[in-house]
Amino acid sequence: MRNEIKTEEKIESEDNSIEDSEFLEFTRNSIVSILKLWSSKKEQLEYQESDPSINVSSELFEQWNDFYTSDSEVLTEAFTPKQLNQLEKFDTELTIRSNPSNNALPNIIEYMKTEDWKVLNSLSIELLSDFEKM
């Protein structure tokens, strides 16, 4: 008989999950980032210039919808009650001013001339200012 050393096979599992606190931070940062994009005419124009095939007007709405869900438990942990009220106000205004006919929104330069864009831009600036004070 040959001497054999038997070793247990090590099974390594790779855990790619993120911690709850990381997810909360990611969610919060994503929403704040979208608000910053809504608040900045310059960033919106730069975004459009970086990829002319993107409809930035539509992208603003879509990115918000990707991360904001009013009944999300994650949001209630990531934001204060006052911030949640402000986010809900922004979401309501966004819903009112969204494109109900499902026609493509105009390019960002044209959209910036609309009352809808002006209201949402102003509201996002106000929200970010309030968030910084908290």
CSV table of N, CA and C in Angstrom, one decimal:
chain,number,residue,atom,x,y,z
A,1,MET,N,0.8,-1.2,0.0
A,1,MET,CA,0.0,0.0,0.0
A,1,MET,C,0.9,1.2,0.0
A,2,ARG,N,0.4,2.1,-0.7
A,2,ARG,CA,1.1,3.4,-0.8
A,2,ARG,C,0.6,4.3,0.3
A,3,ASN,N,1.4,5.1,0.8
A,3,ASN,CA,1.0,6.1,1.8
A,3,ASN,C,0.3,7.3,1.0
A,4,GLU,N,-0.9,7.4,1.4
A,4,GLU,CA,-1.7,8.5,0.8
A,4,GLU,C,-2.1,9.5,1.9
A,5,ILE,N,-1.9,10.7,1.6
A,5,ILE,CA,-2.5,11.7,2.5
A,5,ILE,C,-3.8,12.1,2.0
A,6,LYS,N,-4.7,11.9,2.8
A,6,LYS,CA,-6.1,12.3,2.3
A,6,LYS,C,-6.4,13.7,2.9
A,7,THR,N,-6.7,14.6,2.0
A,7,THR,CA,-7.0,15.9,2.5
A,7,THR,C,-8.5,16.2,2.1
A,8,GLU,N,-9.1,16.9,2.9
A,8,GLU,CA,-10.5,17.3,2.6
A,8,GLU,C,-10.5,18.3,1.6
A,9,GLU,N,-11.4,18.2,0.7
A,9,GLU,CA,-11.5,19.2,-0.3
A,9,GLU,C,-12.1,20.5,0.3
A,10,LYS,N,-11.5,21.6,0.0
A,10,LYS,CA,-12.0,22.8,0.5
A,10,LYS,C,-13.0,23.4,-0.5
A,11,ILE,N,-14.1,23.6,-0.1
A,11,ILE,CA,-15.1,24.3,-1.0
A,11,ILE,C,-15.2,25.7,-0.5
A,12,GLU,N,-14.8,26.5,-1.4
A,12,GLU,CA,-14.8,28.0,-1.1
A,12,GLU,C,-16.1,28.5,-1.8
A,13,SER,N,-16.8,29.2,-1.0
A,13,SER,CA,-18.0,29.9,-1.6
A,13,SER,C,-17.7,31.3,-1.7
A,14,GLU,N,-18.0,31.9,-2.8
A,14,GLU,CA,-17.8,33.3,-3.0
A,14,GLU,C,-19.1,34.0,-2.7
A,15,ASP,N,-19.1,34.9,-1.7
A,15,ASP,CA,-20.3,35.6,-1.3
A,15,ASP,C,-20.2,37.0,-1.9
A,16,ASN,N,-21.0,37.2,-2.9
A,16,ASN,CA,-21.0,38.5,-3.6
A,16,ASN,C,-22.1,39.4,-3.0
A,17,SER,N,-22.7,39.0,-2.0
A,17,SER,CA,-23.8,39.8,-1.5
A,17,SER,C,-23.2,41.0,-0.7
A,18,ILE,N,-24.1,42.0,-0.6
A,18,ILE,CA,-23.6,43.2,0.1
A,18,ILE,C,-24.4,43.3,1.5
A,19,GLU,N,-23.8,43.9,2.4
A,19,GLU,CA,-24.4,44.1,3.7
A,19,GLU,C,-25.6,45.0,3.6
A,20,ASP,N,-26.5,44.9,4.6
A,20,ASP,CA,-27.6,45.8,4.6
A,20,ASP,C,-27.2,47.2,4.6
A,21,SER,N,-26.2,47.6,5.4
A,21,SER,CA,-25.8,48.9,5.5
A,21,SER,C,-25.2,49.5,4.2
A,22,GLU,N,-24.6,48.6,3.5
A,22,GLU,CA,-24.0,49.0,2.2
A,22,GLU,C,-25.2,49.2,1.2
A,23,PHE,N,-26.2,48.4,1.3
A,23,PHE,CA,-27.3,48.6,0.4
A,23,PHE,C,-28.1,49.8,0.7
A,24,LEU,N,-28.2,50.1,1.9
A,24,LEU,CA,-28.9,51.4,2.3
A,24,LEU,C,-28.1,52.6,1.8
A,25,GLU,N,-26.8,52.5,2.0
A,25,GLU,CA,-25.9,53.6,1.5
A,25,GLU,C,-26.0,53.7,0.0
A,26,PHE,N,-26.0,52.6,-0.7
A,26,PHE,CA,-26.1,52.6,-2.2
A,26,PHE,C,-27.4,53.2,-2.6
A,27,THR,N,-28.5,52.8,-2.0
A,27,THR,CA,-29.8,53.3,-2.3
A,27,THR,C,-29.9,54.8,-2.1
A,28,ARG,N,-29.4,55.3,-0.9
A,28,ARG,CA,-29.4,56.7,-0.6
A,28,ARG,C,-28.6,57.5,-1.6
A,29,ASN,N,-27.4,57.0,-1.9
A,29,ASN,CA,-26.5,57.7,-2.8
A,29,ASN,C,-27.1,57.7,-4.2
A,30,SER,N,-27.7,56.7,-4.6
A,30,SER,CA,-28.3,56.6,-6.0
A,30,SER,C,-29.4,57.7,-6.1
A,31,ILE,N,-30.3,57.8,-5.1
A,31,ILE,CA,-31.4,58.7,-5.2
A,31,ILE,C,-30.8,60.2,-5.1
A,32,VAL,N,-29.9,60.4,-4.2
A,32,VAL,CA,-29.3,61.7,-4.2
A,32,VAL,C,-28.6,62.1,-5.5
A,33,SER,N,-27.9,61.1,-6.1
A,33,SER,CA,-27.3,61.3,-7.4
A,33,SER,C,-28.3,61.7,-8.5
A,34,ILE,N,-29.4,61.0,-8.5
A,34,ILE,CA,-30.5,61.3,-9.5
A,34,ILE,C,-31.0,62.7,-9.2
A,35,LEU,N,-31.2,63.1,-8.0
A,35,LEU,CA,-31.6,64.5,-7.7
A,35,LEU,C,-30.6,65.5,-8.1
A,36,LYS,N,-29.3,65.1,-8.0
A,36,LYS,CA,-28.3,66.1,-8.4
A,36,LYS,C,-28.3,66.2,-10.0
A,37,LEU,N,-28.6,65.1,-10.6
A,37,LEU,CA,-28.7,65.2,-12.1
A,37,LEU,C,-29.9,66.1,-12.5
A,38,TRP,N,-31.0,65.9,-11.8
A,38,TRP,CA,-32.2,66.7,-12.1
A,38,TRP,C,-31.9,68.2,-11.8
A,39,SER,N,-31.1,68.4,-10.8
A,39,SER,CA,-30.8,69.8,-10.4
A,39,SER,C,-29.8,70.6,-11.3
A,40,SER,N,-29.1,69.8,-12.1
A,40,SER,CA,-28.0,70.5,-12.8
A,40,SER,C,-28.2,70.5,-14.4
A,41,LYS,N,-28.4,71.6,-14.9
A,41,LYS,CA,-28.6,71.8,-16.3
A,41,LYS,C,-27.3,71.4,-17.0
A,42,LYS,N,-26.2,71.8,-16.4
A,42,LYS,CA,-24.9,71.5,-17.0
A,42,LYS,C,-24.6,70.0,-17.1
A,43,GLU,N,-24.9,69.3,-16.0
A,43,GLU,CA,-24.7,67.8,-16.0
A,43,GLU,C,-25.6,67.1,-17.0
A,44,GLN,N,-26.8,67.6,-17.1
A,44,GLN,CA,-27.7,67.0,-18.1
A,44,GLN,C,-27.2,67.2,-19.5
A,45,LEU,N,-26.7,68.4,-19.8
A,45,LEU,CA,-26.2,68.6,-21.2
A,45,LEU,C,-24.9,67.8,-21.4
A,46,GLU,N,-24.1,67.7,-20.4
A,46,GLU,CA,-22.9,66.9,-20.5
A,46,GLU,C,-23.2,65.4,-20.8
A,47,TYR,N,-24.2,65.0,-20.1
A,47,TYR,CA,-24.7,63.6,-20.2
A,47,TYR,C,-25.1,63.4,-21.6
A,48,GLN,N,-25.9,64.3,-22.2
A,48,GLN,CA,-26.4,64.2,-23.6
A,48,GLN,C,-25.2,64.2,-24.5
A,49,GLU,N,-24.3,65.1,-24.3
A,49,GLU,CA,-23.1,65.2,-25.2
A,49,GLU,C,-22.3,63.9,-25.2
A,50,SER,N,-22.2,63.2,-24.0
A,50,SER,CA,-21.4,62.0,-23.9
A,50,SER,C,-21.9,60.9,-24.7
A,51,ASP,N,-23.2,60.8,-24.9
A,51,ASP,CA,-23.9,59.8,-25.7
A,51,ASP,C,-25.1,60.3,-26.3
A,52,PRO,N,-25.0,60.9,-27.5
A,52,PRO,CA,-26.1,61.5,-28.2
A,52,PRO,C,-27.3,60.5,-28.5
A,53,SER,N,-27.1,59.2,-28.4
A,53,SER,CA,-28.1,58.2,-28.6
A,53,SER,C,-29.1,58.1,-27.5
A,54,ILE,N,-28.7,58.6,-26.3
A,54,ILE,CA,-29.6,58.6,-25.1
A,54,ILE,C,-30.5,59.7,-25.1
A,55,ASN,N,-31.8,59.5,-24.7
A,55,ASN,CA,-32.7,60.5,-24.5
A,55,ASN,C,-32.7,60.9,-23.0
A,56,VAL,N,-31.9,61.9,-22.7
A,56,VAL,CA,-31.7,62.2,-21.3
A,56,VAL,C,-33.0,62.6,-20.6
A,57,SER,N,-33.9,63.2,-21.3
A,57,SER,CA,-35.2,63.6,-20.8
A,57,SER,C,-35.9,62.4,-20.2
A,58,SER,N,-35.9,61.3,-21.0
A,58,SER,CA,-36.5,60.1,-20.5
A,58,SER,C,-35.7,59.4,-19.5
A,59,GLU,N,-34.4,59.5,-19.6
A,59,GLU,CA,-33.5,58.8,-18.7
A,59,GLU,C,-33.7,59.4,-17.3
A,60,LEU,N,-33.9,60.7,-17.1
A,60,LEU,CA,-34.2,61.3,-15.8
A,60,LEU,C,-35.3,60.6,-15.1
A,61,PHE,N,-36.4,60.4,-15.8
A,61,PHE,CA,-37.6,59.8,-15.2
A,61,PHE,C,-37.3,58.3,-14.9
A,62,GLU,N,-36.7,57.6,-15.9
A,62,GLU,CA,-36.4,56.2,-15.7
A,62,GLU,C,-35.5,55.9,-14.5
A,63,GLN,N,-34.4,56.7,-14.4
A,63,GLN,CA,-33.5,56.5,-13.3
A,63,GLN,C,-34.2,56.7,-11.9
A,64,TRP,N,-35.1,57.7,-11.9
A,64,TRP,CA,-35.8,57.9,-10.6
A,64,TRP,C,-36.7,56.7,-10.3
A,65,ASN,N,-37.4,56.2,-11.3
A,65,ASN,CA,-38.2,55.1,-11.1
A,65,ASN,C,-37.5,53.8,-10.8
A,66,ASP,N,-36.2,53.7,-11.2
A,66,ASP,CA,-35.4,52.5,-10.9
A,66,ASP,C,-35.1,52.5,-9.4
A,67,PHE,N,-35.0,53.6,-8.7
A,67,PHE,CA,-34.6,53.6,-7.3
A,67,PHE,C,-35.6,54.0,-6.3
A,68,TYR,N,-36.6,54.8,-6.7
A,68,TYR,CA,-37.6,55.3,-5.8
A,68,TYR,C,-38.9,54.5,-5.8
A,69,THR,N,-39.2,53.9,-4.7
A,69,THR,CA,-40.5,53.3,-4.5
A,69,THR,C,-41.1,53.7,-3.2
A,70,SER,N,-42.2,54.4,-3.2
A,70,SER,CA,-42.6,55.1,-2.0
A,70,SER,C,-42.9,54.2,-0.8
A,71,ASP,N,-43.2,52.9,-1.0
A,71,ASP,CA,-43.5,52.0,0.1
A,71,ASP,C,-42.3,51.1,0.4
A,72,SER,N,-41.1,51.5,0.0
A,72,SER,CA,-39.9,50.7,0.2
A,72,SER,C,-39.4,50.8,1.6
A,73,GLU,N,-39.2,49.6,2.3
A,73,GLU,CA,-38.6,49.6,3.6
A,73,GLU,C,-37.2,50.2,3.6
A,74,VAL,N,-36.5,49.9,2.5
A,74,VAL,CA,-35.1,50.4,2.4
A,74,VAL,C,-35.1,51.9,2.5
A,75,LEU,N,-36.0,52.6,1.9
A,75,LEU,CA,-36.1,54.0,1.9
A,75,LEU,C,-36.3,54.6,3.3
A,76,THR,N,-37.2,53.9,4.0
A,76,THR,CA,-37.5,54.3,5.4
A,76,THR,C,-36.3,54.2,6.3
A,77,GLU,N,-35.4,53.4,6.0
A,77,GLU,CA,-34.2,53.2,6.8
A,77,GLU,C,-33.1,54.2,6.3
A,78,ALA,N,-33.1,54.5,5.0
A,78,ALA,CA,-32.0,55.3,4.4
A,78,ALA,C,-32.3,56.8,4.5
A,79,PHE,N,-33.5,57.2,4.8
A,79,PHE,CA,-33.8,58.6,4.9
A,79,PHE,C,-34.6,58.9,6.1
A,80,THR,N,-34.5,60.1,6.6
A,80,THR,CA,-35.3,60.6,7.7
A,80,THR,C,-36.8,60.8,7.3
A,81,PRO,N,-37.7,60.8,8.3
A,81,PRO,CA,-39.1,61.0,7.9
A,81,PRO,C,-39.3,62.3,7.1
A,82,LYS,N,-38.6,63.4,7.5
A,82,LYS,CA,-38.8,64.6,6.8
A,82,LYS,C,-38.3,64.5,5.3
A,83,GLN,N,-37.1,63.8,5.1
A,83,GLN,CA,-36.6,63.6,3.8
A,83,GLN,C,-37.5,62.7,3.0
A,84,LEU,N,-38.1,61.7,3.6
A,84,LEU,CA,-39.1,60.9,2.9
A,84,LEU,C,-40.3,61.7,2.4
A,85,ASN,N,-40.8,62.6,3.2
A,85,ASN,CA,-41.9,63.5,2.8
A,85,ASN,C,-41.5,64.3,1.6
A,86,GLN,N,-40.2,64.8,1.6
A,86,GLN,CA,-39.8,65.6,0.5
A,86,GLN,C,-39.6,64.8,-0.8
A,87,LEU,N,-39.1,63.6,-0.6
A,87,LEU,CA,-39.0,62.7,-1.7
A,87,LEU,C,-40.3,62.3,-2.3
A,88,GLU,N,-41.3,62.1,-1.5
A,88,GLU,CA,-42.6,61.8,-1.9
A,88,GLU,C,-43.2,63.0,-2.7
A,89,LYS,N,-42.9,64.2,-2.2
A,89,LYS,CA,-43.4,65.4,-2.9
A,89,LYS,C,-42.8,65.5,-4.3
A,90,PHE,N,-41.5,65.2,-4.4
A,90,PHE,CA,-40.8,65.2,-5.7
A,90,PHE,C,-41.4,64.1,-6.6
A,91,ASP,N,-41.6,62.9,-6.0
A,91,ASP,CA,-42.2,61.8,-6.8
A,91,ASP,C,-43.6,62.1,-7.3
A,92,THR,N,-44.4,62.7,-6.5
A,92,THR,CA,-45.7,63.1,-6.9
A,92,THR,C,-45.7,64.1,-8.1
A,93,GLU,N,-44.8,65.1,-7.9
A,93,GLU,CA,-44.6,66.1,-9.0
A,93,GLU,C,-44.1,65.5,-10.3
A,94,LEU,N,-43.2,64.5,-10.1
A,94,LEU,CA,-42.6,63.8,-11.2
A,94,LEU,C,-43.7,63.0,-12.0
A,95,THR,N,-44.5,62.4,-11.2
A,95,THR,CA,-45.6,61.6,-11.8
A,95,THR,C,-46.6,62.5,-12.5
A,96,ILE,N,-47.0,63.6,-11.9
A,96,ILE,CA,-47.9,64.6,-12.6
A,96,ILE,C,-47.3,65.0,-13.9
A,97,ARG,N,-46.0,65.3,-13.9
A,97,ARG,CA,-45.3,65.9,-15.1
A,97,ARG,C,-44.7,64.8,-16.0
A,98,SER,N,-44.9,63.6,-15.7
A,98,SER,CA,-44.4,62.5,-16.6
A,98,SER,C,-45.2,62.5,-17.9
A,99,ASN,N,-44.7,61.7,-18.8
A,99,ASN,CA,-45.3,61.7,-20.2
A,99,ASN,C,-46.5,60.7,-20.2
A,100,PRO,N,-47.7,61.1,-20.0
A,100,PRO,CA,-48.8,60.2,-19.9
A,100,PRO,C,-49.2,59.5,-21.3
A,101,SER,N,-48.8,60.2,-22.4
A,101,SER,CA,-49.2,59.6,-23.7
A,101,SER,C,-48.2,58.6,-24.2
A,102,ASN,N,-47.1,58.4,-23.4
A,102,ASN,CA,-46.0,57.5,-23.8
A,102,ASN,C,-45.3,57.9,-25.1
A,103,ASN,N,-45.5,59.1,-25.5
A,103,ASN,CA,-44.7,59.6,-26.6
A,103,ASN,C,-43.3,59.9,-26.1
A,104,ALA,N,-42.4,59.8,-27.0
A,104,ALA,CA,-41.0,60.1,-26.6
A,104,ALA,C,-40.9,61.6,-26.1
A,105,LEU,N,-40.2,61.7,-25.0
A,105,LEU,CA,-40.0,63.1,-24.5
A,105,LEU,C,-39.0,63.8,-25.5
A,106,PRO,N,-39.1,65.1,-25.6
A,106,PRO,CA,-38.2,65.8,-26.5
A,106,PRO,C,-36.8,65.7,-26.0
A,107,ASN,N,-35.8,66.0,-26.8
A,107,ASN,CA,-34.4,66.0,-26.4
A,107,ASN,C,-34.2,67.0,-25.2
A,108,ILE,N,-33.2,66.8,-24.5
A,108,ILE,CA,-33.0,67.6,-23.2
A,108,ILE,C,-33.0,69.1,-23.4
A,109,ILE,N,-32.4,69.5,-24.5
A,109,ILE,CA,-32.4,71.0,-24.8
A,109,ILE,C,-33.8,71.5,-24.9
A,110,GLU,N,-34.7,70.8,-25.6
A,110,GLU,CA,-36.1,71.2,-25.8
A,110,GLU,C,-36.8,71.1,-24.5
A,111,TYR,N,-36.6,70.0,-23.8
A,111,TYR,CA,-37.3,69.7,-22.6
A,111,TYR,C,-37.0,70.8,-21.5
A,112,MET,N,-35.7,71.3,-21.5
A,112,MET,CA,-35.4,72.3,-20.6
A,112,MET,C,-36.2,73.6,-20.7
A,113,LYS,N,-36.8,73.8,-21.9
A,113,LYS,CA,-37.6,75.0,-22.1
A,113,LYS,C,-39.0,74.9,-21.6
A,114,THR,N,-39.3,73.7,-21.1
A,114,THR,CA,-40.7,73.4,-20.7
A,114,THR,C,-40.9,73.8,-19.2
A,115,GLU,N,-42.1,74.1,-18.9
A,115,GLU,CA,-42.5,74.4,-17.5
A,115,GLU,C,-42.3,73.1,-16.6
A,116,ASP,N,-42.5,72.0,-17.1
A,116,ASP,CA,-42.3,70.7,-16.4
A,116,ASP,C,-40.9,70.6,-15.9
A,117,TRP,N,-39.9,70.8,-16.8
A,117,TRP,CA,-38.5,70.7,-16.5
A,117,TRP,C,-38.2,71.7,-15.4
A,118,LYS,N,-38.6,73.0,-15.6
A,118,LYS,CA,-38.3,74.0,-14.7
A,118,LYS,C,-38.8,73.7,-13.3
A,119,VAL,N,-40.0,73.2,-13.2
A,119,VAL,CA,-40.5,72.9,-11.8
A,119,VAL,C,-39.7,71.8,-11.2
A,120,LEU,N,-39.5,70.7,-12.0
A,120,LEU,CA,-38.7,69.6,-11.4
A,120,LEU,C,-37.3,69.9,-11.1
A,121,ASN,N,-36.7,70.7,-11.9
A,121,ASN,CA,-35.3,71.2,-11.6
A,121,ASN,C,-35.3,72.0,-10.4
A,122,SER,N,-36.2,72.9,-10.2
A,122,SER,CA,-36.3,73.8,-9.0
A,122,SER,C,-36.5,73.0,-7.8
A,123,LEU,N,-37.4,72.0,-7.9
A,123,LEU,CA,-37.8,71.2,-6.7
A,123,LEU,C,-36.6,70.3,-6.3
A,124,SER,N,-35.9,69.8,-7.3
A,124,SER,CA,-34.7,69.0,-6.9
A,124,SER,C,-33.6,69.8,-6.3
A,125,ILE,N,-33.4,71.1,-6.7
A,125,ILE,CA,-32.4,72.0,-6.1
A,125,ILE,C,-32.9,72.2,-4.6
A,126,GLU,N,-34.1,72.5,-4.4
A,126,GLU,CA,-34.7,72.7,-3.1
A,126,GLU,C,-34.5,71.5,-2.2
A,127,LEU,N,-34.7,70.3,-2.7
A,127,LEU,CA,-34.6,69.1,-1.9
A,127,LEU,C,-33.1,68.9,-1.5
A,128,LEU,N,-32.2,69.1,-2.4
A,128,LEU,CA,-30.8,68.9,-2.1
A,128,LEU,C,-30.3,69.9,-1.1
A,129,SER,N,-30.8,71.1,-1.2
A,129,SER,CA,-30.4,72.1,-0.2
A,129,SER,C,-30.9,71.7,1.2
A,130,ASP,N,-32.1,71.3,1.2
A,130,ASP,CA,-32.7,70.8,2.5
A,130,ASP,C,-31.9,69.6,3.1
A,131,PHE,N,-31.6,68.7,2.2
A,131,PHE,CA,-30.8,67.5,2.6
A,131,PHE,C,-29.5,67.9,3.3
A,132,GLU,N,-28.8,68.9,2.7
A,132,GLU,CA,-27.5,69.3,3.2
A,132,GLU,C,-27.7,69.9,4.6
A,133,LYS,N,-28.8,70.5,4.9
A,133,LYS,CA,-29.0,71.2,6.2
A,133,LYS,C,-29.3,70.2,7.3
A,134,MET,N,-29.7,69.0,6.9
A,134,MET,CA,-30.0,68.0,7.9
A,134,MET,C,-28.8,67.2,8.4
